Coordinates of C-alpha atoms in Angstrom, one line a residue:
M1 CA 11.0 -11.8 -196.8
H2 CA 9.0 -11.3 -193.6
F3 CA 10.0 -12.5 -190.2
D4 CA 7.7 -12.6 -187.2
L5 CA 9.5 -11.9 -183.9
P6 CA 7.6 -14.7 -182.0
D7 CA 8.9 -17.2 -184.6
L8 CA 12.5 -16.0 -184.1
R9 CA 12.1 -16.2 -180.3
L10 CA 10.7 -19.7 -180.7
F11 CA 13.6 -20.7 -182.9
I12 CA 16.0 -19.4 -180.2
H13 CA 14.2 -21.4 -177.5
I14 CA 14.4 -24.6 -179.5
A15 CA 18.0 -24.0 -180.5
E16 CA 19.0 -23.6 -176.8
S17 CA 17.0 -26.6 -175.7
P18 CA 17.7 -30.3 -176.0
S19 CA 14.4 -31.0 -177.8
L20 CA 11.7 -29.3 -179.8
T21 CA 9.2 -30.2 -177.1
Q22 CA 11.1 -28.3 -174.4
G23 CA 11.7 -25.3 -176.7
A24 CA 8.0 -25.2 -177.5
R25 CA 7.2 -25.3 -173.7
K26 CA 9.4 -22.2 -173.2
A27 CA 7.4 -20.4 -175.9
F28 CA 4.0 -21.6 -174.4
L29 CA 3.2 -23.6 -177.6
S30 CA 2.3 -27.2 -178.2
P31 CA 5.0 -29.3 -180.0
A32 CA 2.8 -29.6 -183.0
A33 CA 2.3 -25.8 -183.3
A34 CA 6.0 -25.2 -182.7
S35 CA 6.9 -27.8 -185.4
A36 CA 4.5 -26.1 -187.9
R37 CA 6.1 -22.7 -187.3
I38 CA 9.6 -24.0 -187.7
K39 CA 8.6 -25.7 -191.0
A40 CA 7.1 -22.5 -192.2
L41 CA 10.2 -20.6 -191.3
E42 CA 12.4 -23.2 -193.2
S43 CA 10.1 -22.9 -196.2
Q44 CA 10.4 -19.2 -196.2
L45 CA 14.2 -19.3 -196.0
G46 CA 14.5 -22.2 -198.4
S47 CA 16.9 -23.9 -196.0
R48 CA 16.6 -26.7 -193.4
L49 CA 17.3 -25.3 -190.0
L50 CA 17.1 -28.4 -187.7
Y51 CA 18.1 -32.0 -187.8
R52 CA 15.4 -33.9 -185.9
D53 CA 15.9 -37.4 -184.4
S54 CA 14.8 -39.4 -181.3
R55 CA 17.5 -37.7 -179.2
G56 CA 16.3 -34.2 -179.9
V57 CA 17.3 -31.5 -182.3
E58 CA 20.6 -30.2 -183.8
L59 CA 21.2 -27.1 -185.8
T60 CA 22.2 -27.3 -189.4
P61 CA 24.8 -24.8 -190.7
A62 CA 21.9 -22.6 -191.9
G63 CA 20.3 -22.9 -188.5
Q64 CA 23.6 -21.8 -186.8
R65 CA 23.6 -18.7 -189.0
L66 CA 20.0 -17.9 -188.3
L67 CA 20.5 -18.3 -184.5
Q68 CA 23.3 -15.7 -184.6
H69 CA 21.1 -13.2 -186.4
A70 CA 18.0 -14.1 -184.4
R71 CA 19.8 -13.4 -181.1
L72 CA 21.0 -10.0 -182.3
I73 CA 17.5 -9.1 -183.5
M74 CA 15.9 -10.1 -180.2
R75 CA 18.6 -8.4 -178.2
Q76 CA 18.0 -5.1 -180.1
V77 CA 14.2 -5.5 -179.5
D78 CA 14.9 -5.9 -175.8
Y79 CA 17.2 -2.9 -175.8
L80 CA 14.4 -0.9 -177.5
K81 CA 11.9 -1.9 -174.8
S82 CA 14.3 -1.1 -172.0
E83 CA 14.9 2.4 -173.4
F84 CA 11.2 3.3 -173.2
T85 CA 10.3 1.9 -169.8
E86 CA 8.7 4.0 -167.1
Y87 CA 11.8 3.6 -164.9
G88 CA 14.1 5.6 -167.2
T89 CA 17.1 4.7 -169.3
D90 CA 19.3 3.0 -166.7
A91 CA 16.9 1.9 -164.0
A92 CA 15.2 -1.0 -165.8
G93 CA 16.0 -3.7 -168.3
H94 CA 17.6 -7.2 -168.5
M95 CA 21.2 -7.9 -169.2
R96 CA 23.2 -11.1 -169.8
I97 CA 26.9 -11.1 -168.7
F98 CA 29.5 -13.8 -169.6
A99 CA 32.5 -13.6 -167.3
N100 CA 35.5 -15.5 -166.2
T101 CA 35.9 -17.3 -162.9
T102 CA 37.5 -14.4 -161.0
A103 CA 34.8 -12.0 -162.0
V104 CA 32.0 -14.3 -161.1
T105 CA 33.4 -15.4 -157.7
E106 CA 35.4 -12.4 -156.5
F107 CA 34.3 -8.9 -157.4
L108 CA 31.1 -9.0 -159.5
P109 CA 28.8 -10.2 -156.6
E110 CA 29.8 -7.1 -154.5
V111 CA 29.5 -4.7 -157.5
L112 CA 26.2 -6.1 -158.6
A113 CA 24.7 -6.1 -155.1
G114 CA 25.1 -2.4 -154.9
F115 CA 24.2 -1.8 -158.5
L116 CA 21.0 -3.8 -158.4
A117 CA 19.9 -2.5 -155.0
E118 CA 19.8 1.0 -156.6
R119 CA 17.9 -0.3 -159.6
P120 CA 14.9 -2.5 -158.7
G121 CA 13.9 -2.7 -162.3
V122 CA 17.1 -4.3 -163.6
T123 CA 17.6 -8.1 -163.8
V124 CA 20.9 -9.8 -164.6
D125 CA 21.8 -13.3 -166.0
L126 CA 25.4 -13.8 -165.0
Q127 CA 27.2 -16.9 -166.4
E128 CA 30.7 -18.2 -165.9
R129 CA 32.3 -19.0 -169.3
L130 CA 35.7 -19.7 -170.8
S131 CA 37.5 -16.8 -172.4
R132 CA 36.9 -18.0 -176.0
D133 CA 33.2 -18.5 -175.2
I134 CA 32.9 -15.0 -173.7
V135 CA 34.3 -13.5 -176.9
R136 CA 32.0 -15.6 -179.1
G137 CA 29.0 -14.9 -176.9
V138 CA 29.4 -11.2 -177.2
L139 CA 30.1 -11.4 -181.0
D140 CA 27.0 -13.6 -181.5
G141 CA 24.7 -11.4 -179.4
A142 CA 24.2 -14.1 -176.8
A143 CA 25.6 -11.7 -174.1
D144 CA 25.4 -8.0 -173.7
L145 CA 28.7 -7.7 -171.8
G146 CA 31.8 -9.9 -171.5
I147 CA 34.3 -9.7 -168.7
I148 CA 37.7 -11.3 -169.3
A149 CA 41.3 -11.3 -167.9
G150 CA 44.6 -11.5 -169.7
P151 CA 45.4 -10.9 -173.4
V152 CA 42.3 -11.1 -175.6
Q153 CA 41.9 -11.4 -179.4
A154 CA 38.4 -10.0 -180.1
P155 CA 38.2 -8.5 -183.6
G156 CA 34.8 -6.8 -184.1
L157 CA 34.4 -6.0 -180.4
Q158 CA 35.3 -3.0 -178.3
V159 CA 37.7 -3.9 -175.5
L160 CA 37.5 -1.7 -172.4
H161 CA 40.2 -2.1 -169.8
F162 CA 39.0 -1.4 -166.3
S163 CA 41.5 -2.9 -163.7
T164 CA 44.6 -5.0 -163.2
D165 CA 45.2 -8.0 -161.0
R166 CA 47.9 -10.6 -161.0
L167 CA 48.2 -14.3 -160.3
V168 CA 50.3 -15.4 -157.3
L169 CA 51.2 -18.7 -155.6
A170 CA 49.7 -19.4 -152.2
V171 CA 51.4 -22.0 -150.0
P172 CA 50.9 -23.0 -146.3
L173 CA 53.3 -21.5 -143.7
G174 CA 56.2 -23.9 -143.2
H175 CA 56.1 -25.1 -146.8
A176 CA 59.5 -25.5 -148.6
L177 CA 58.7 -22.5 -150.8
A178 CA 57.2 -20.3 -148.0
Q179 CA 60.4 -18.3 -147.4
R180 CA 60.9 -17.3 -151.0
Q181 CA 59.7 -14.0 -152.4
S182 CA 59.0 -15.3 -155.9
V183 CA 59.0 -18.5 -157.9
S184 CA 58.7 -19.6 -161.5
F185 CA 55.7 -21.6 -162.6
A186 CA 57.9 -24.5 -163.6
D187 CA 59.2 -24.8 -160.1
T188 CA 55.7 -25.1 -158.7
L189 CA 55.0 -28.2 -160.8
A190 CA 57.1 -30.3 -158.4
Y191 CA 54.3 -29.9 -155.9
Q192 CA 50.7 -31.0 -155.7
H193 CA 48.2 -28.2 -156.6
I194 CA 44.8 -27.3 -155.4
G195 CA 42.7 -26.3 -158.5
L196 CA 39.3 -24.9 -159.4
H197 CA 36.6 -27.1 -160.9
E198 CA 36.6 -28.3 -164.5
G199 CA 35.5 -25.7 -166.9
S200 CA 36.8 -22.8 -164.9
T201 CA 38.8 -20.2 -166.9
L202 CA 41.7 -20.2 -164.5
L203 CA 42.2 -23.9 -164.6
S204 CA 42.0 -24.0 -168.4
F205 CA 44.6 -21.1 -168.6
L206 CA 47.0 -22.9 -166.2
R207 CA 46.8 -26.1 -168.2
E208 CA 47.7 -24.2 -171.4
Q209 CA 50.8 -22.9 -169.7
V210 CA 51.7 -26.4 -168.5
E211 CA 51.3 -27.7 -172.0
K212 CA 53.7 -25.0 -173.3
L213 CA 56.3 -26.2 -170.7
G214 CA 55.8 -29.8 -171.6
G215 CA 55.1 -30.5 -167.9
N216 CA 52.4 -31.9 -165.7
L217 CA 50.0 -30.2 -163.4
A218 CA 49.4 -32.5 -160.4
L219 CA 46.0 -31.7 -159.1
R220 CA 45.3 -33.3 -155.7
I221 CA 41.8 -31.9 -155.4
Q222 CA 39.5 -29.5 -157.3
V223 CA 37.1 -27.2 -155.5
S224 CA 34.6 -24.5 -156.4
S225 CA 36.0 -21.3 -155.1
F226 CA 39.1 -19.4 -154.2
E227 CA 38.1 -19.5 -150.5
A228 CA 38.0 -23.3 -150.6
I229 CA 41.4 -23.4 -152.4
C230 CA 42.9 -21.2 -149.6
R231 CA 41.4 -23.4 -146.8
M232 CA 42.9 -26.5 -148.5
I233 CA 46.3 -24.7 -148.7
E234 CA 46.1 -23.6 -145.1
G235 CA 45.4 -27.2 -144.1
G236 CA 48.6 -28.4 -145.8
V237 CA 46.8 -30.2 -148.6
G238 CA 48.8 -28.5 -151.4
I239 CA 49.7 -25.2 -153.1
G240 CA 47.6 -23.1 -155.4
I241 CA 47.8 -20.3 -158.0
I242 CA 45.0 -17.7 -157.5
P243 CA 44.5 -14.0 -158.1
E244 CA 46.4 -11.8 -155.7
S245 CA 43.2 -9.9 -154.7
A246 CA 41.7 -13.2 -153.4
A247 CA 45.0 -14.3 -151.8
R248 CA 45.4 -11.1 -149.9
R249 CA 41.8 -11.1 -148.7
H250 CA 41.9 -14.7 -147.4
S251 CA 45.4 -14.3 -145.9
R252 CA 43.8 -11.9 -143.4
T253 CA 42.0 -14.8 -141.8
M254 CA 44.1 -17.8 -142.9
Q255 CA 47.7 -18.8 -142.4
L256 CA 49.1 -18.4 -145.9
A257 CA 52.3 -17.3 -147.5
I258 CA 52.0 -15.5 -150.8
L259 CA 54.7 -15.6 -153.5
Q260 CA 55.0 -13.6 -156.7
L261 CA 55.1 -15.6 -159.9
D262 CA 58.1 -14.9 -162.2
E263 CA 55.9 -15.0 -165.3
A264 CA 54.9 -12.2 -167.7
W265 CA 51.4 -13.8 -168.0
A266 CA 50.9 -13.5 -164.2
V267 CA 49.8 -9.9 -164.7
R268 CA 46.2 -10.0 -165.7
E269 CA 44.5 -7.0 -167.3
R270 CA 40.8 -7.1 -166.8
S271 CA 38.7 -6.0 -169.7
M272 CA 35.0 -5.6 -170.7
L273 CA 33.9 -6.7 -174.1
V274 CA 31.0 -5.1 -176.0
R275 CA 29.8 -5.0 -179.6
E276 CA 29.1 -1.3 -179.6
L277 CA 29.1 0.8 -176.5
D278 CA 26.9 3.6 -177.7
A279 CA 24.2 1.1 -178.8
L280 CA 23.9 -0.6 -175.4
P281 CA 20.9 0.1 -173.2
G282 CA 21.3 2.6 -170.3
S283 CA 21.4 -0.1 -167.6
V284 CA 24.4 -1.9 -169.2
R285 CA 26.2 1.4 -169.8
A286 CA 25.6 2.3 -166.1
L287 CA 27.1 -1.0 -165.0
I288 CA 30.2 -0.4 -167.2
D289 CA 30.5 3.0 -165.6
R290 CA 30.4 1.4 -162.2
L291 CA 33.1 -1.1 -163.1
N292 CA 35.2 1.8 -164.5
Q293 CA 35.1 3.5 -161.1
G294 CA 37.3 0.7 -159.7
V295 CA 37.1 -2.8 -158.5

């Protein structure tokens, strides 16, 4: 059985697009040519890969399996190319990172700014994802590196711990809780919270904890960053649970009181997820080394 790399790349484009036409456009092919190639691929595999209708395309179970393998194959091809560029083993290449909310909004921008400034030949695709999607993305080969916080179940992956943060409660000065040193999560549910946007890893995690308590998380407003949460808290809009690193930084310029959370899950171990460290291209290993130096 023979596979052409352009056909595998075309299949990935189509699978990641809402329609065959858009997938074909990404591969610089006409829809007719792309359809013919997919049909030839289906004939070769003896399996239908796509369901086609007026709304677009959907992967069949066989298509899902091929997508996983195709991504891994193309990722290895990209790794091979990056290892033999004129820039050297860690100064060029492209990497895709799936990371949680704290990583994307708090420490990765600063880390990546210095890292990329030193390596003009490196490009990065950074995407915020939920924890389960980060694990799945690295397993499937959709991402080179995953960054996650808290306990992680990732069989088949290498888990590399690199720092520790904790979740705290931030309240406005003068709030009923402001004079306390610590508080339980259950006690905070009596007040209105400021939360992150839908789809953020932190909001999803807090909702899971609320569900375990059988309580209700009263969200007064949802915003897009920890800075925005702190500004809302300072203004007396509500209270919020955020990483301590963010709370301490913003408390230097805002009027906030910070309380420890009396919960074991408040301590958040940060970890990097990879399929196989030694098989990664030099640029990804160099970024991992940078993160290991401290955040």
